[in-house]
PDB file of N, CA, C and O in Angstrom:
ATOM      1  N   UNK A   1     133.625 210.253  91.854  1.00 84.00           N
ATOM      2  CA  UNK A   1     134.168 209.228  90.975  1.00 84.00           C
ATOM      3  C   UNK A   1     133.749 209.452  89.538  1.00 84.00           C
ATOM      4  O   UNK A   1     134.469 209.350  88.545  1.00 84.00           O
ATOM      5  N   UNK A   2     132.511 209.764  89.587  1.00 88.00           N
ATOM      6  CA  UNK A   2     132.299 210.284  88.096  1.00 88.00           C
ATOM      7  C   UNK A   2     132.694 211.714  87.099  1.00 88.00           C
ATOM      8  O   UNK A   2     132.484 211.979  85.915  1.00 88.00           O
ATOM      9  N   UNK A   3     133.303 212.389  88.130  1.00 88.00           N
ATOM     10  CA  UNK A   3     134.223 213.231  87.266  1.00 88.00           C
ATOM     11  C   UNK A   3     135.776 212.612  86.922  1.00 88.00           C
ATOM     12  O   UNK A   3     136.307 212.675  85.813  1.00 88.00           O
ATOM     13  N   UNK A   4     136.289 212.086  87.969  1.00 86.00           N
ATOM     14  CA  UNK A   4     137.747 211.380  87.414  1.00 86.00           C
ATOM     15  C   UNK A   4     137.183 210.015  85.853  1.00 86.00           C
ATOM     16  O   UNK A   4     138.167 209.551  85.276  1.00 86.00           O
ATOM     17  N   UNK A   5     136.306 209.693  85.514  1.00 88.00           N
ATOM     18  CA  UNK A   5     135.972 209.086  84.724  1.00 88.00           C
ATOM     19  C   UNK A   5     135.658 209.681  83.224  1.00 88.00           C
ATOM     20  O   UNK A   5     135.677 209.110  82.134  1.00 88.00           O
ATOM     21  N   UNK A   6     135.378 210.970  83.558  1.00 89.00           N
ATOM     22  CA  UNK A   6     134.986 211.968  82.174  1.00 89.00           C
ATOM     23  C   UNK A   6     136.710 212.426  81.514  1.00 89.00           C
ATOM     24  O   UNK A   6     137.794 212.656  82.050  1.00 89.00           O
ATOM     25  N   UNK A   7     136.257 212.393  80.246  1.00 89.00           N
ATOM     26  CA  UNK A   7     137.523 212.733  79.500  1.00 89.00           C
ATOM     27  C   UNK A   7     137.680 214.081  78.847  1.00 89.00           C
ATOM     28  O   UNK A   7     138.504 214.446  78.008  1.00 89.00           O
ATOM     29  N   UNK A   8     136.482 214.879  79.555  1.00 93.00           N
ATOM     30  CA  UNK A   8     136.921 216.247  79.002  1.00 93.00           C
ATOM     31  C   UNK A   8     137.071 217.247  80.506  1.00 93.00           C
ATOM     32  O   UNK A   8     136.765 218.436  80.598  1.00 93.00           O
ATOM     33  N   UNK A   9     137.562 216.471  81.462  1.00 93.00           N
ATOM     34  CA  UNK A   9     137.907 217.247  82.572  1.00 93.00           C
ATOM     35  C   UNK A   9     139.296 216.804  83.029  1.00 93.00           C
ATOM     36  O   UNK A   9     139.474 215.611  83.276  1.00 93.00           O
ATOM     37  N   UNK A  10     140.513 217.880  83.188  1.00 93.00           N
ATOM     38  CA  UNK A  10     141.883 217.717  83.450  1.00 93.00           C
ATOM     39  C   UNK A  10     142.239 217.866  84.625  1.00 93.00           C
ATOM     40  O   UNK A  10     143.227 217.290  85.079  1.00 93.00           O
ATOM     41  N   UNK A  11     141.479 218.678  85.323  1.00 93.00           N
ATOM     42  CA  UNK A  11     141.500 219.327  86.862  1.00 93.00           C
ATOM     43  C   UNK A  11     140.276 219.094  87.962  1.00 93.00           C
ATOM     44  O   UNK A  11     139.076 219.363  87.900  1.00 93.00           O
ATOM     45  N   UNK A  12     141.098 218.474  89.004  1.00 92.00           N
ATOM     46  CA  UNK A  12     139.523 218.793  89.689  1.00 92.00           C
ATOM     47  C   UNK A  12     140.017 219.079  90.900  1.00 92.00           C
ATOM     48  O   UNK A  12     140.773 218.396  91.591  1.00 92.00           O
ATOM     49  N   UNK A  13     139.170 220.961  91.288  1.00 92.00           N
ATOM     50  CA  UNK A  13     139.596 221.200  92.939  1.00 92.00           C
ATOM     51  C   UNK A  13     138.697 220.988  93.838  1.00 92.00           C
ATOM     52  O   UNK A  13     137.470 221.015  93.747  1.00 92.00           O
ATOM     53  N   UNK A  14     139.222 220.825  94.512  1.00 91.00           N
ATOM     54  CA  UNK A  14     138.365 220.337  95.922  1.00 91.00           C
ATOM     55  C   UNK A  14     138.602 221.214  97.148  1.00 91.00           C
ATOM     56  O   UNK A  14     139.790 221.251  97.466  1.00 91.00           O
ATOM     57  N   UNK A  15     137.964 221.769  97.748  1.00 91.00           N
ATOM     58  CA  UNK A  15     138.620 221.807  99.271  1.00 91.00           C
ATOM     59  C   UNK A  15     138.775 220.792 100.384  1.00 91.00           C
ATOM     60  O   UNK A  15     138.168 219.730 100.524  1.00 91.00           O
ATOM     61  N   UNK A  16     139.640 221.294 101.090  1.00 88.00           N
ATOM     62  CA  UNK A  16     140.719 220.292 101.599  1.00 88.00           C
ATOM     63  C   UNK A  16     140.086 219.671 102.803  1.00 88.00           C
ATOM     64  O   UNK A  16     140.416 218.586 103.283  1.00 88.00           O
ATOM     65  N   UNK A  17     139.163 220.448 103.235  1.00 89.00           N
ATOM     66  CA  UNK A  17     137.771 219.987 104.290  1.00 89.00           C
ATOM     67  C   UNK A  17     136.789 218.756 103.757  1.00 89.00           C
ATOM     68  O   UNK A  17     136.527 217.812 104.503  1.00 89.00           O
ATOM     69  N   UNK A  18     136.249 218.851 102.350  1.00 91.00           N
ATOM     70  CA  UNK A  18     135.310 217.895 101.564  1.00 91.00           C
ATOM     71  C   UNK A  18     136.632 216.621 101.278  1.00 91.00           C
ATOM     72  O   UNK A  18     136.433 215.406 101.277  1.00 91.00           O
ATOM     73  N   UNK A  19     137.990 217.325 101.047  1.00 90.00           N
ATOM     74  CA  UNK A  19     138.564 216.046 100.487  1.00 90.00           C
ATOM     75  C   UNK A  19     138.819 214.839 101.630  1.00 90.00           C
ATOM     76  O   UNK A  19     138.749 213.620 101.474  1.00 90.00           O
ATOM     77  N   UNK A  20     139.161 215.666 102.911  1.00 89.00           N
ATOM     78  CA  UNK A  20     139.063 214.285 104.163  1.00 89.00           C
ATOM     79  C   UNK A  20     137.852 213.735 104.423  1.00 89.00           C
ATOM     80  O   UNK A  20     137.726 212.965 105.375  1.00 89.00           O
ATOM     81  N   UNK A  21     136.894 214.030 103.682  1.00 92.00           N
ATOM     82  CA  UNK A  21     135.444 213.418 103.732  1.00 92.00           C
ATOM     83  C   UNK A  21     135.535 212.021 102.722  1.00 92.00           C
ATOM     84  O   UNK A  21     134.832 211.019 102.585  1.00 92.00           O
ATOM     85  N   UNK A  22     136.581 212.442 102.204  1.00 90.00           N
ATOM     86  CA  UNK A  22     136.523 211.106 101.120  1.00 90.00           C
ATOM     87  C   UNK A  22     138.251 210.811 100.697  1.00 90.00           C
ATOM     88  O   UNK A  22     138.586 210.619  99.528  1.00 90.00           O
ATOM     89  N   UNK A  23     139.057 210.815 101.635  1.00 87.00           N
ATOM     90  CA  UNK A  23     140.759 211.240 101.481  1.00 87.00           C
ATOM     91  C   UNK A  23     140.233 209.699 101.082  1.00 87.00           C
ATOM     92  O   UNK A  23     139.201 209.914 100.448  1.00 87.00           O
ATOM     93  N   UNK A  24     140.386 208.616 101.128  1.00 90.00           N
ATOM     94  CA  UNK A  24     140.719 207.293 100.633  1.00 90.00           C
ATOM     95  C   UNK A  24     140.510 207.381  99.471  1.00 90.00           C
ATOM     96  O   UNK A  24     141.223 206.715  98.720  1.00 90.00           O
ATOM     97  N   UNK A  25     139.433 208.256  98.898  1.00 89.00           N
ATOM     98  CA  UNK A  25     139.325 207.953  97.136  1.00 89.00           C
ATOM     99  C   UNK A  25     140.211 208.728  97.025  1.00 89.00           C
ATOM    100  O   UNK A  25     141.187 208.094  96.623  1.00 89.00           O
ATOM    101  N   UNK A  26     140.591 210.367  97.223  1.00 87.00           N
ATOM    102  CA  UNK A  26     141.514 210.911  96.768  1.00 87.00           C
ATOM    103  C   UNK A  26     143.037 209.920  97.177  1.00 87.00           C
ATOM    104  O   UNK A  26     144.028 209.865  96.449  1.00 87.00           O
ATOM    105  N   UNK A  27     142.975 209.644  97.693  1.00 85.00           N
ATOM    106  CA  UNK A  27     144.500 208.595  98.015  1.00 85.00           C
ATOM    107  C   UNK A  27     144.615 208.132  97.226  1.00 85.00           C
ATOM    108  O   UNK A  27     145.498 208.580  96.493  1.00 85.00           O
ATOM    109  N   UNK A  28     143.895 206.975  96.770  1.00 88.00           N
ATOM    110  CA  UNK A  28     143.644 206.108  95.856  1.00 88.00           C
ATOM    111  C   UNK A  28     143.835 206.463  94.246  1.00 88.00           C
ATOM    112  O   UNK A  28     144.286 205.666  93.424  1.00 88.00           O
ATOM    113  N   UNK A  29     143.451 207.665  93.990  1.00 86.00           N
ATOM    114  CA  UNK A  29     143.714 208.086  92.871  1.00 86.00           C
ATOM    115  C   UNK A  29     145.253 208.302  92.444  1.00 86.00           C
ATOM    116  O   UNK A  29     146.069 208.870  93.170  1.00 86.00           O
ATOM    117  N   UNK A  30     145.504 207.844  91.338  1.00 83.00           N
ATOM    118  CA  UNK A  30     146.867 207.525  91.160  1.00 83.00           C
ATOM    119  C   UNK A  30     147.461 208.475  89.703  1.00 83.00           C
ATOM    120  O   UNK A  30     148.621 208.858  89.552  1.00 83.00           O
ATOM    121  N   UNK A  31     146.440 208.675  88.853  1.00 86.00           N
ATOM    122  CA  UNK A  31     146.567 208.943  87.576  1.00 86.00           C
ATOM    123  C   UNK A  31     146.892 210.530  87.734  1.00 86.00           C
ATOM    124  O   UNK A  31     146.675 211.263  88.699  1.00 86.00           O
ATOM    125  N   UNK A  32     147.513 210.836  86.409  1.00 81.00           N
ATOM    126  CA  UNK A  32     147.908 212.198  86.709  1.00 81.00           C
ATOM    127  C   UNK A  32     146.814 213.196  85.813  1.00 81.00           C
ATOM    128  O   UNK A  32     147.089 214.395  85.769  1.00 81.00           O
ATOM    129  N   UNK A  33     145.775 212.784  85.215  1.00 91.00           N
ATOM    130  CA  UNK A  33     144.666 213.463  84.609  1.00 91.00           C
ATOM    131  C   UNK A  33     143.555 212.666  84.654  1.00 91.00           C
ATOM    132  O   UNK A  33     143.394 211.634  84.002  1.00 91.00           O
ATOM    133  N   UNK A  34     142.660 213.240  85.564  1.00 92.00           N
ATOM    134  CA  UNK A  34     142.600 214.200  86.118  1.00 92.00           C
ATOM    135  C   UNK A  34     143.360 214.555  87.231  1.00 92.00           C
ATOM    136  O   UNK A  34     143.587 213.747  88.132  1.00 92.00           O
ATOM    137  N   UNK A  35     143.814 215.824  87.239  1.00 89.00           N
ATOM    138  CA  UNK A  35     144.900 215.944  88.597  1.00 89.00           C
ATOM    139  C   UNK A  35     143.591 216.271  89.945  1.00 89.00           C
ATOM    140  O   UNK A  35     142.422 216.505  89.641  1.00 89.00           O
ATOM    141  N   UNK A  36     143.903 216.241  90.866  1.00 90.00           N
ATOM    142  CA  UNK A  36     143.276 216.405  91.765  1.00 90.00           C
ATOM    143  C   UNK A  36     143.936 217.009  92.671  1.00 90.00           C
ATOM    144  O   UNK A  36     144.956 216.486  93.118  1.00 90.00           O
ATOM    145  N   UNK A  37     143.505 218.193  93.112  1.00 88.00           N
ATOM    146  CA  UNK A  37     144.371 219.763  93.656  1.00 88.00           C
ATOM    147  C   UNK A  37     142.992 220.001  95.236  1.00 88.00           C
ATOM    148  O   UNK A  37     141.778 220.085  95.425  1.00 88.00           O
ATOM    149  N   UNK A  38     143.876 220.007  95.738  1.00 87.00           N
ATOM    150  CA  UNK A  38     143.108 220.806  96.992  1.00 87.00           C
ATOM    151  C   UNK A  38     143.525 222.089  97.773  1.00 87.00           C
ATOM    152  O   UNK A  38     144.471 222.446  98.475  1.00 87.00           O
ATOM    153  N   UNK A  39     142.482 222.549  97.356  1.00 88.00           N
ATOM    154  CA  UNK A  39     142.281 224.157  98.567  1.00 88.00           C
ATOM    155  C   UNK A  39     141.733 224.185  99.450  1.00 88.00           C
ATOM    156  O   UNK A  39     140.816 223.417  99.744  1.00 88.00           O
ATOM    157  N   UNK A  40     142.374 225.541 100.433  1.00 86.00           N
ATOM    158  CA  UNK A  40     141.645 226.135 101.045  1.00 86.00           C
ATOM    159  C   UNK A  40     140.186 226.743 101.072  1.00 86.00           C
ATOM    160  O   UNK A  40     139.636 227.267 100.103  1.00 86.00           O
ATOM    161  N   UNK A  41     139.744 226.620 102.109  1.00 85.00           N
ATOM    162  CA  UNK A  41     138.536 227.396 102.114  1.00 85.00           C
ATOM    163  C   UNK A  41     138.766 228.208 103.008  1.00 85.00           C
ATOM    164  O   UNK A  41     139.724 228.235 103.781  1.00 85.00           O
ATOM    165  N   UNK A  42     137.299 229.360 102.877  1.00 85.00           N
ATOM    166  CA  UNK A  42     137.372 230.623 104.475  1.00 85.00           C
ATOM    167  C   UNK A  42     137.288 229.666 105.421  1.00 85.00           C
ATOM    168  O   UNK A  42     138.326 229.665 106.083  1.00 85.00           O
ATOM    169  N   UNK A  43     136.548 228.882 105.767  1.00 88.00           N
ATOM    170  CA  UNK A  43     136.050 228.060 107.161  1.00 88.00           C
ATOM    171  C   UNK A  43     136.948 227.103 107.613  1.00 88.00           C
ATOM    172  O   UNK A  43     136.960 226.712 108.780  1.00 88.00           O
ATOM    173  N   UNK A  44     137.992 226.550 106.408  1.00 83.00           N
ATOM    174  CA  UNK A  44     139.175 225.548 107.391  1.00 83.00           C
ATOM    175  C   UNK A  44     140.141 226.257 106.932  1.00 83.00           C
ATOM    176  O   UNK A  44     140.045 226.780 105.822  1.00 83.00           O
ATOM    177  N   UNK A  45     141.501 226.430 107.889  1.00 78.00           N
ATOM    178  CA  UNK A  45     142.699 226.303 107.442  1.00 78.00           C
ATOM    179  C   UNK A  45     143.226 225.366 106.672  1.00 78.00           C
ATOM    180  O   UNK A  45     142.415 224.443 106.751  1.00 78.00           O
ATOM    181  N   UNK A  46     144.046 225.052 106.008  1.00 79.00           N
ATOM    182  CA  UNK A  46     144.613 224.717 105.184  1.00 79.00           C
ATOM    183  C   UNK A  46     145.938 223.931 105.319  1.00 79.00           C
ATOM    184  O   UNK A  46     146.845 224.744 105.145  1.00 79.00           O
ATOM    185  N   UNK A  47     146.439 222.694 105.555  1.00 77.00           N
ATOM    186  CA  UNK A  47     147.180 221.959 106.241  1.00 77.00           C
ATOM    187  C   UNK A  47     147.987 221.220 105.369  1.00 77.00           C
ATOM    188  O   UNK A  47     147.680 220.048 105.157  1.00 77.00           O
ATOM    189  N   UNK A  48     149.144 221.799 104.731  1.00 75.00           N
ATOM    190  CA  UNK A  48     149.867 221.218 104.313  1.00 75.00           C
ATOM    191  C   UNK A  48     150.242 219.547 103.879  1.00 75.00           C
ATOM    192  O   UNK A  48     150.570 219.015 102.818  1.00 75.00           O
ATOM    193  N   UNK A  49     150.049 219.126 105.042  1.00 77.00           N
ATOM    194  CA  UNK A  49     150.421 217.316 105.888  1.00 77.00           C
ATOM    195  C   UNK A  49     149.387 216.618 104.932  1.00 77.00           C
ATOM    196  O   UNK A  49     149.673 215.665 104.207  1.00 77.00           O
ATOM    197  N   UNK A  50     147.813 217.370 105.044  1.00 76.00           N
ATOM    198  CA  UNK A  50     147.267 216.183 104.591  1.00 76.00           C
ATOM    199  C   UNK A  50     147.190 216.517 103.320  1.00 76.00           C
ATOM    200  O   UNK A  50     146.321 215.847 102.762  1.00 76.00           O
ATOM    201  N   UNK A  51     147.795 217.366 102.517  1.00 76.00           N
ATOM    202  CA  UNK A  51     147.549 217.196 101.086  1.00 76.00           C
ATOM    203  C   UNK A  51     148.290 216.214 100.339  1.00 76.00           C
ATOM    204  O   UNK A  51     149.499 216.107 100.135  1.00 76.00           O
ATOM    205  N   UNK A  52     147.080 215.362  99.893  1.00 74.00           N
ATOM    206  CA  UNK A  52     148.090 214.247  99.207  1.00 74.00           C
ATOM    207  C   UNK A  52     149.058 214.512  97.817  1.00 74.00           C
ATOM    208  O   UNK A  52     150.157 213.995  97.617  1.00 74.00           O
ATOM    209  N   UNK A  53     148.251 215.579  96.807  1.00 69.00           N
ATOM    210  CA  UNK A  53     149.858 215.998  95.890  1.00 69.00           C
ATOM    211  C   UNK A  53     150.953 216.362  97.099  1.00 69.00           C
ATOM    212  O   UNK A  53     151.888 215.589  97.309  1.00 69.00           O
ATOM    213  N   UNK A  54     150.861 217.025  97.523  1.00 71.00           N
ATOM    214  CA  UNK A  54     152.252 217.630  98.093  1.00 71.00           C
ATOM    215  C   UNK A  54     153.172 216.477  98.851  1.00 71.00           C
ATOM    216  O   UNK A  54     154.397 216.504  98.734  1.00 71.00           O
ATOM    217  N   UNK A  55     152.531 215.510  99.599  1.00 68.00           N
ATOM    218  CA  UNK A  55     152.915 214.332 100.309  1.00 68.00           C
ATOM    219  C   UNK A  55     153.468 213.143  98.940  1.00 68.00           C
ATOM    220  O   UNK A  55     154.513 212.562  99.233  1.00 68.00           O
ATOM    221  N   UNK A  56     153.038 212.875  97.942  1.00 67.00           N
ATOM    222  CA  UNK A  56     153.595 212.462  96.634  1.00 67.00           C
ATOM    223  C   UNK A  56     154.915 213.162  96.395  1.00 67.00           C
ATOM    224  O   UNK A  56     155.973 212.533  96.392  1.00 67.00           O
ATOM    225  N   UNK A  57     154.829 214.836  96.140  1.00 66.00           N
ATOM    226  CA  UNK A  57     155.847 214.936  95.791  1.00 66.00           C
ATOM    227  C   UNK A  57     157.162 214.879  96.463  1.00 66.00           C
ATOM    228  O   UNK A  57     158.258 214.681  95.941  1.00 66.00           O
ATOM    229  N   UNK A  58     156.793 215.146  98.072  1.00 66.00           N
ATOM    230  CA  UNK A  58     157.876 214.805  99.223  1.00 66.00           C
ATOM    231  C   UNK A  58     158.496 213.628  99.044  1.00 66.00           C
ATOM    232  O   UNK A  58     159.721 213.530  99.122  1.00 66.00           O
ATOM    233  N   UNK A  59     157.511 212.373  98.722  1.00 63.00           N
ATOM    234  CA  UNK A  59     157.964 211.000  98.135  1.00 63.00           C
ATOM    235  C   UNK A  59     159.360 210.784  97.155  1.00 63.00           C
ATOM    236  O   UNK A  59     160.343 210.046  97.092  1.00 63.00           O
ATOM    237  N   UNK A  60     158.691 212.060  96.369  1.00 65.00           N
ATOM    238  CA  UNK A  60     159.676 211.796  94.525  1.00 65.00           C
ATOM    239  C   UNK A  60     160.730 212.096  94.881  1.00 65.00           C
ATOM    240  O   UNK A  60     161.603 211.304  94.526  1.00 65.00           O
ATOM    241  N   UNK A  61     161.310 213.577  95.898  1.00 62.00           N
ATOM    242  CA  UNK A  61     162.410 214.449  95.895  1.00 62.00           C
ATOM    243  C   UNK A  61     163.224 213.990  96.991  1.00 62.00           C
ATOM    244  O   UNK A  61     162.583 213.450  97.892  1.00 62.00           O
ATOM    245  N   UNK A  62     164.758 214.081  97.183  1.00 60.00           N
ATOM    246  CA  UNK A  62     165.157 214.168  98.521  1.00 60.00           C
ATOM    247  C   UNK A  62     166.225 215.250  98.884  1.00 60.00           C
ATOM    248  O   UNK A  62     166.850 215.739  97.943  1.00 60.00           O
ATOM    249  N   UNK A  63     166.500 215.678 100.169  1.00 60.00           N
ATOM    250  CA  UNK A  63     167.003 217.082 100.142  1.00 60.00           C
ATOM    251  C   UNK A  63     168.113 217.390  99.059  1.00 60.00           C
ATOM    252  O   UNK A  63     168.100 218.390  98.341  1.00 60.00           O
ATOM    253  N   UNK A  64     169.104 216.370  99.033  1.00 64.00           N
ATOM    254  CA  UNK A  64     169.881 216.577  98.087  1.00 64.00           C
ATOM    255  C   UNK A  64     169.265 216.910  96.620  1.00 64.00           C
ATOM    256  O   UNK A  64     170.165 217.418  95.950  1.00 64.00           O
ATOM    257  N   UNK A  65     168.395 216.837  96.085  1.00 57.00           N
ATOM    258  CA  UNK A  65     167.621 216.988  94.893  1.00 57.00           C
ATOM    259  C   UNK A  65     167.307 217.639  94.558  1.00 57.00           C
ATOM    260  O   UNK A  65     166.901 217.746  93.401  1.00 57.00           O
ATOM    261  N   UNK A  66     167.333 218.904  95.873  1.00 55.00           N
ATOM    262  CA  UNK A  66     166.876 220.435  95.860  1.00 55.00           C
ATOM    263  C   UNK A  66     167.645 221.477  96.339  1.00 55.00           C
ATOM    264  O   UNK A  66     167.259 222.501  96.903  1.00 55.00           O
ATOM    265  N   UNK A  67     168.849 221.100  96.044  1.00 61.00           N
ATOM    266  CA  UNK A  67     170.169 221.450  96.392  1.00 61.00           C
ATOM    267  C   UNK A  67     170.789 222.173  94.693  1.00 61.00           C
ATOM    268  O   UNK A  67     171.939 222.601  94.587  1.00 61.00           O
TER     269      UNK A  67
END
């Protein structure tokens, strides 16, 4: 929480293992700076479903939109 509060940080990555340790704050986060990006690591795969940018942007678009 105290990096989404600092104003000289735009990005913050996470891996996608630490972020379901705390997915409600990342949920919760709404603002678009700091963005909040999640990766992969060697030790978890990497799961599309629960990334919440990508699940936002599924929200915004619909097939026709990408047509």
């Amino acid at each position: 929480r105290s990096f989404l509060a600092r104003d000289d940080i735009g990005i913050i990555l996470i891996n996608q293992c630490i972020a379901e340790l705390i997915r409600h704050a990342v949920d919760a986060h709404a603002r678009s700076v700091p963005a909040v990006l999640e990766i992969p690591s060697k030790e978890h795969p990497y799961d599309p479903a629960k990334d919440s940018v990508l699940r936002r942007a599924r929200g915004m678009f619909t097939a026709d939109d990408l047509r």
